[in-house]
C-alpha positions as a LaTeX table, in Angstrom:
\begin{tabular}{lrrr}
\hline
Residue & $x$ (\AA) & $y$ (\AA) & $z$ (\AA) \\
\hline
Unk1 & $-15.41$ & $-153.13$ & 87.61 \\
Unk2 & $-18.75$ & $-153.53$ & 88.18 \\
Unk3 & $-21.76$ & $-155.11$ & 85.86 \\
Unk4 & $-24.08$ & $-152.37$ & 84.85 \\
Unk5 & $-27.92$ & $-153.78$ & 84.88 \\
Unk6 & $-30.43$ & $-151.00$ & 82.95 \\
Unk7 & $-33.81$ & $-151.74$ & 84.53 \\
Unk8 & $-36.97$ & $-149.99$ & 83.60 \\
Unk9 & $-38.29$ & $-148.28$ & 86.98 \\
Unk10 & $-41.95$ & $-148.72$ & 87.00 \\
Unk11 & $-41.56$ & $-151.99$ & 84.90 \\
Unk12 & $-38.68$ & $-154.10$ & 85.86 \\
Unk13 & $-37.58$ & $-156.85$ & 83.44 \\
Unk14 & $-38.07$ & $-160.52$ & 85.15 \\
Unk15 & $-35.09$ & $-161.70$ & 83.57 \\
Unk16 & $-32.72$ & $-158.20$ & 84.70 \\
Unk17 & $-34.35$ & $-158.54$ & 88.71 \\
Unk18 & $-32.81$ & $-162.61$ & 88.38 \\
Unk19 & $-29.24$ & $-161.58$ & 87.29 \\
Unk20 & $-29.53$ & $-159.33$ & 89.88 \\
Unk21 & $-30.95$ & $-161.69$ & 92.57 \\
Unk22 & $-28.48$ & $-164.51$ & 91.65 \\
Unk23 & $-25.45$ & $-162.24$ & 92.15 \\
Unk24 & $-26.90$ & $-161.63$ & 95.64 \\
Unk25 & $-27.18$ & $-164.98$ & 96.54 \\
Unk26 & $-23.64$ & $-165.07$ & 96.00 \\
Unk27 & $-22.67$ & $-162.74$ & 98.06 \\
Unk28 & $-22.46$ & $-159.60$ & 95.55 \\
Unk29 & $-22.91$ & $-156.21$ & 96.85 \\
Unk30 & $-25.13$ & $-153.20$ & 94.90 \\
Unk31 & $-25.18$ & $-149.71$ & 94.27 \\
Unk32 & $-28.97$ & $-149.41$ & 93.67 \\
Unk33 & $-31.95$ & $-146.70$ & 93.80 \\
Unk34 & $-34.99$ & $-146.67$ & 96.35 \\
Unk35 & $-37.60$ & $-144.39$ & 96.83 \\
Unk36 & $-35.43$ & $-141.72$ & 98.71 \\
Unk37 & $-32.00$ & $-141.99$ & 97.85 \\
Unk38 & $-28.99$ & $-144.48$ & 96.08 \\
Unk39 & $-28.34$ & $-146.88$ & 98.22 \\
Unk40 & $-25.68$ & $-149.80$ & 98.65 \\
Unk41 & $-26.99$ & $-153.15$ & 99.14 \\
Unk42 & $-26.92$ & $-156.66$ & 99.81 \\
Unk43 & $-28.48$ & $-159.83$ & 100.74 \\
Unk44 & $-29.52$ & $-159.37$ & 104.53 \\
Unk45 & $-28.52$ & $-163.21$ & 105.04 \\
Unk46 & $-25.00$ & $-163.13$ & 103.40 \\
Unk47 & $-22.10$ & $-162.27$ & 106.35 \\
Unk48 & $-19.58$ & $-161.56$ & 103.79 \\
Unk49 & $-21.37$ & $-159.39$ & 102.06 \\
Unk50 & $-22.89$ & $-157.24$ & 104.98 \\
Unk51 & $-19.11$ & $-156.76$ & 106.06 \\
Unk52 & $-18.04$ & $-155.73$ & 102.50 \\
Unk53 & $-20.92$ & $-153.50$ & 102.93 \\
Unk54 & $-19.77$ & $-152.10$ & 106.44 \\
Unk55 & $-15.98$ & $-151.54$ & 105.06 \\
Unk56 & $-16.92$ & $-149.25$ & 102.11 \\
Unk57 & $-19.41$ & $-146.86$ & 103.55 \\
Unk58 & $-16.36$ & $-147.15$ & 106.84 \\
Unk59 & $-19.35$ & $-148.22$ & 109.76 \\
Unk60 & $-18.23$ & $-149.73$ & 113.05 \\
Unk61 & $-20.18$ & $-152.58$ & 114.10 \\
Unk62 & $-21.61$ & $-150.60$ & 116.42 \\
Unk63 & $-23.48$ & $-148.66$ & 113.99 \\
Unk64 & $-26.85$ & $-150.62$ & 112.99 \\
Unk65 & $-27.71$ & $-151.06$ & 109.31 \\
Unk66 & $-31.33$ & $-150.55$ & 107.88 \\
Unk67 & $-33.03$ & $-153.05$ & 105.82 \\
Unk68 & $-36.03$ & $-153.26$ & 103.23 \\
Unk69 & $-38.87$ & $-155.74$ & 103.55 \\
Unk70 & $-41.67$ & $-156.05$ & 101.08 \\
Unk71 & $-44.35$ & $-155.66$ & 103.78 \\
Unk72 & $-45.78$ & $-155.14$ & 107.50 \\
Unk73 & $-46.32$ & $-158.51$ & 107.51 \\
Unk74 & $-42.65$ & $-159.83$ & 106.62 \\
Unk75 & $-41.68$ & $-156.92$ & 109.07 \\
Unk76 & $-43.24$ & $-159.18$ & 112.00 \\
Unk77 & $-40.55$ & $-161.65$ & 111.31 \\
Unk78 & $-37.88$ & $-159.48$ & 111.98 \\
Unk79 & $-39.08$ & $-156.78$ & 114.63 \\
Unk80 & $-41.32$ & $-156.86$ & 117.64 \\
Unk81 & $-43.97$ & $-154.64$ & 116.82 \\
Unk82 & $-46.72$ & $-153.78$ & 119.60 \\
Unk83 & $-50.62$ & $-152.63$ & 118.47 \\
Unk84 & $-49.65$ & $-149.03$ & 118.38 \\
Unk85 & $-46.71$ & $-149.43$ & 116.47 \\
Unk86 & $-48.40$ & $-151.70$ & 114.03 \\
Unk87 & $-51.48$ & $-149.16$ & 113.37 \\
Unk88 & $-48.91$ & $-146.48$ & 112.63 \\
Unk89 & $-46.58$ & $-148.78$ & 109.95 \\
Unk90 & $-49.84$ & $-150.09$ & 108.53 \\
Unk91 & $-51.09$ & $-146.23$ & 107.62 \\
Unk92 & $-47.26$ & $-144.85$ & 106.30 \\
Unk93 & $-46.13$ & $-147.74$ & 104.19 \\
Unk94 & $-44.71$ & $-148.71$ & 101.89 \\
Unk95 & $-43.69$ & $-145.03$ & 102.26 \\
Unk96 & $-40.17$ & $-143.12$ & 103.09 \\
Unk97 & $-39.92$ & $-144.35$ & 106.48 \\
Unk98 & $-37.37$ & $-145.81$ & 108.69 \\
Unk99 & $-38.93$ & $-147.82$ & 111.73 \\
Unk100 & $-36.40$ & $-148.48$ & 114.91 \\
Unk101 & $-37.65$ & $-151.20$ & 116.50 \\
Unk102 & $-36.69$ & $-154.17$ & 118.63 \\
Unk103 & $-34.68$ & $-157.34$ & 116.55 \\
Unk104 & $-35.92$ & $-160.53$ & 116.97 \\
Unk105 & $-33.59$ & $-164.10$ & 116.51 \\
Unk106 & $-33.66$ & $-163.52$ & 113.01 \\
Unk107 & $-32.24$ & $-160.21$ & 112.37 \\
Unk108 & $-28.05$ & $-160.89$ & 112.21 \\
Unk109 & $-26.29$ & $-159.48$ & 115.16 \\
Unk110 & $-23.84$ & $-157.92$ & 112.16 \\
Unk111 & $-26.97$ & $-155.33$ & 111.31 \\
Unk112 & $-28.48$ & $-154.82$ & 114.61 \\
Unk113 & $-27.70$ & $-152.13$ & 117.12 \\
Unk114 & $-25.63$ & $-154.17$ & 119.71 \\
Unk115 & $-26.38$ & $-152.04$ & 122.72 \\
Unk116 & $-29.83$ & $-151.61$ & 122.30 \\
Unk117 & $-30.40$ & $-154.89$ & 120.44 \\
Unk118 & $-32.91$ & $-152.78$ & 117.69 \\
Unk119 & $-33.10$ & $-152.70$ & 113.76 \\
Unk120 & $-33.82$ & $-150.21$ & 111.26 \\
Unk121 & $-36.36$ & $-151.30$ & 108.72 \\
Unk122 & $-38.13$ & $-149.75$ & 105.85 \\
Unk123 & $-41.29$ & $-150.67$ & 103.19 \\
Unk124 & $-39.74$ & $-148.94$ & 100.00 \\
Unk125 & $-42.84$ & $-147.54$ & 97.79 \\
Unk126 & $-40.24$ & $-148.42$ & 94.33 \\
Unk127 & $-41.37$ & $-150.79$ & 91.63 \\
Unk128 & $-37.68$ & $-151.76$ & 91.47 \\
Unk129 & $-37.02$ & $-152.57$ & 95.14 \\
Unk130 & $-39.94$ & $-154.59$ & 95.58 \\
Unk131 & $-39.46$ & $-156.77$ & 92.65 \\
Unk132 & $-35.82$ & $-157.61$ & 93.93 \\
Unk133 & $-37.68$ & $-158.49$ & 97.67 \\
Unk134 & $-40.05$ & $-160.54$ & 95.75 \\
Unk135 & $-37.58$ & $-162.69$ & 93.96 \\
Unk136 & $-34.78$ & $-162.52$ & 96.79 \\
Unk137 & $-37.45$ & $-163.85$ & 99.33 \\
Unk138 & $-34.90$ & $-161.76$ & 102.15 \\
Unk139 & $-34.62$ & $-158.30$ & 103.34 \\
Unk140 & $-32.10$ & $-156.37$ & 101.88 \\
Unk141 & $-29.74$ & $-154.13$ & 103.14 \\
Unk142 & $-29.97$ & $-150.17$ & 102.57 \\
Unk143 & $-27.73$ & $-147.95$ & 103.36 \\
Unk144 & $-27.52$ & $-144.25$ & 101.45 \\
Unk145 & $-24.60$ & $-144.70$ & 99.46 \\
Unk146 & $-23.20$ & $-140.74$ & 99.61 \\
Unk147 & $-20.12$ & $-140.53$ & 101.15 \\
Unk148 & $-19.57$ & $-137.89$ & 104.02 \\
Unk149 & $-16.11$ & $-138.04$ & 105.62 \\
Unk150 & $-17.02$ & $-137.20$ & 108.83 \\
Unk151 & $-20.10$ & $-136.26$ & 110.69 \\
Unk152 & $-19.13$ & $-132.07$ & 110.83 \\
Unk153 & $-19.12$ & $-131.95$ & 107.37 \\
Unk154 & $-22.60$ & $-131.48$ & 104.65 \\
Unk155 & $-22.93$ & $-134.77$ & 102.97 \\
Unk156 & $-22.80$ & $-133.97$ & 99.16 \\
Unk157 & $-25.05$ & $-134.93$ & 96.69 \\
Unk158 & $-23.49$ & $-136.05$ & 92.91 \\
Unk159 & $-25.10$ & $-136.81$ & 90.06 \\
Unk160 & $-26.09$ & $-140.02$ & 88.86 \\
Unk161 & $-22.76$ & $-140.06$ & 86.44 \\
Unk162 & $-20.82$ & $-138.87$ & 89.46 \\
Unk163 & $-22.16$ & $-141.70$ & 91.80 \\
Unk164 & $-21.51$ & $-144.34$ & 89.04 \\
Unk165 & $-18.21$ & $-143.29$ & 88.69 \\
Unk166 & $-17.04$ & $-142.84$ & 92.30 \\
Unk167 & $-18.23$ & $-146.99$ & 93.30 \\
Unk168 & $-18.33$ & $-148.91$ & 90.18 \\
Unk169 & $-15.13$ & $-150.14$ & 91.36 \\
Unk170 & $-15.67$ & $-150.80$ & 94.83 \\
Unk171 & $-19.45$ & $-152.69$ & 94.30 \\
Unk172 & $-20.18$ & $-155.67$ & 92.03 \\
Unk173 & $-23.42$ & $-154.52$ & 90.53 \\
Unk174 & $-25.09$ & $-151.16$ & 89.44 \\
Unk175 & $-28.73$ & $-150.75$ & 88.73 \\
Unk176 & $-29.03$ & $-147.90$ & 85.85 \\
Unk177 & $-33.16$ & $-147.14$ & 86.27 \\
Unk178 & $-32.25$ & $-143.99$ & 84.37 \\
Unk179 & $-33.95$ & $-142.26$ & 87.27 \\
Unk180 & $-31.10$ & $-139.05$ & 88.53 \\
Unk181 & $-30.80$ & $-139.90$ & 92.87 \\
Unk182 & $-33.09$ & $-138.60$ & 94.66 \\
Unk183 & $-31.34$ & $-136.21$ & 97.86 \\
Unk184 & $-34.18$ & $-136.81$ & 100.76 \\
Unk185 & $-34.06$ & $-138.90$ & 103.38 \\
Unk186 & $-36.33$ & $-141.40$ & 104.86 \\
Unk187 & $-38.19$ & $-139.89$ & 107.97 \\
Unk188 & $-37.08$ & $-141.95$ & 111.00 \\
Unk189 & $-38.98$ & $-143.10$ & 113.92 \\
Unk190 & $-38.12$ & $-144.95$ & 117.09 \\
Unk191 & $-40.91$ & $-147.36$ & 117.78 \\
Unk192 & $-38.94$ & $-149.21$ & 120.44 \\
Unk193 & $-41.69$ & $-147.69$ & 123.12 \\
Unk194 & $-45.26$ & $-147.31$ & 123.45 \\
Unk195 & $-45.29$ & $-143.63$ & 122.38 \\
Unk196 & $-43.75$ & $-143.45$ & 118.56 \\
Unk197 & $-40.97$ & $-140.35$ & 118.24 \\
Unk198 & $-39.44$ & $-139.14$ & 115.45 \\
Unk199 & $-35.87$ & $-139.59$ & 115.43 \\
Unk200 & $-35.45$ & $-137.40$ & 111.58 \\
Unk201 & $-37.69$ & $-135.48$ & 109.94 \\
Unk202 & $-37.06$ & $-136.63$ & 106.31 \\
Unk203 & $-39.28$ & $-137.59$ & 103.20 \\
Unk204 & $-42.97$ & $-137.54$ & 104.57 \\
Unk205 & $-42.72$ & $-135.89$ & 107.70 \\
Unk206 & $-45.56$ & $-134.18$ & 107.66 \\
Unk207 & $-47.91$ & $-137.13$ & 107.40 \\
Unk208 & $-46.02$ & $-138.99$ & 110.72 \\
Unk209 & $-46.77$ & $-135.66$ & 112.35 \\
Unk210 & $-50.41$ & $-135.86$ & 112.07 \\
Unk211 & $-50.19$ & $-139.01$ & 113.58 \\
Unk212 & $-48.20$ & $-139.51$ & 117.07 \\
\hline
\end{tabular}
């Protein structure tokens, strides 16, 4: 069963964000809520973890896994990012946006696209997410945590009660913002080139089209 942790969203208690921290440092995994939707989470740096994380929502390793960072300038660590790419990510974050670009050494070859050696990485704009970057000092690992059993059907949306319910057993740690999911999707965009395209219009996309 996992440990409930009520966090106030705009506000987040020091001491609540280091429970929360510690448990990733050992490897927990968390069912926790950004600026678009639930996600599941862990420390970016933990192996055991990231696979715990790949069994439950049922990804092959072929499948890349996004990641938060706390700003453009940790995102440098992680991704090549060319002048025109950086201009673009400087004016949308911290924002609802999911950046493809190319992995560097650091990124873990467990969250990378192996084929096209890329990551997925995002700037949440959520008191809550960047208070656990702060204190975690790593990325962390975001991936929407609604189920969809296969790619035909319409992923559905529960309730916060509902989501609770369905992985408190299969996730060490819940953070309970009091906040009800949000159902939009980050807006994606493929940086990997010099000319930016937009891989899913999602939360936002109307401010990346005025752009590229």
């Amino acid at each position: 069963m996992a440990t409930i942790y009520r966090i106030h969203p705009k506000n987040p208690q020091a001491r609540g964000i280091e429970q929360v921290v510690d448990a990733l440092r050992s490897g927990a995994i968390m069912l926790y809520p950004t600026d678009t939707v639930y996600a599941i989470g862990c420390d970016l740096n933990s192996k055991t973890a990231v696979q715990r994380v790949r069994q439950l929502k049922q990804l092959s390793n072929d499948k890349p896994l996004t990641f938060l960072c706390p700003s453009l300038s940790d995102i440098s660590q992680y991704a090549v990012v060319n002048d025109s790419a950086y201009r673009l990510m400087k004016s949308l974050i911290p924002g609802p946006y999911t950046f493809l670009l190319p992995a560097t050494k650091l990124v873990p070859k467990l969250v990378m696209s192996p084929k096209r050696k890329t990551t997925g990485i995002r700037v949440p704009d959520h008191p809550l997410c960047a208070a656990l970057l702060k204190t975690l000092g790593n990325p962390i690992v975001s991936t929407s945590a609604h189920m969809q059993a296969d790619e035909s059907q319409e992923i559905e949306y529960p309730s916060q009660a509902e989501l609770f319910d369905s992985l408190e057993k299969s996730v060490d740690l819940v953070i309970d913002t009091g906040e009800e999911p949000a159902y939009e999707v980050s807006t994606i965009l493929d940086l990997t080139n010099e000319e930016p395209v937009m891989v899913r219009k999602g939360l936002g996309w109307e401010a990346v089209a005025d752009k590229i």
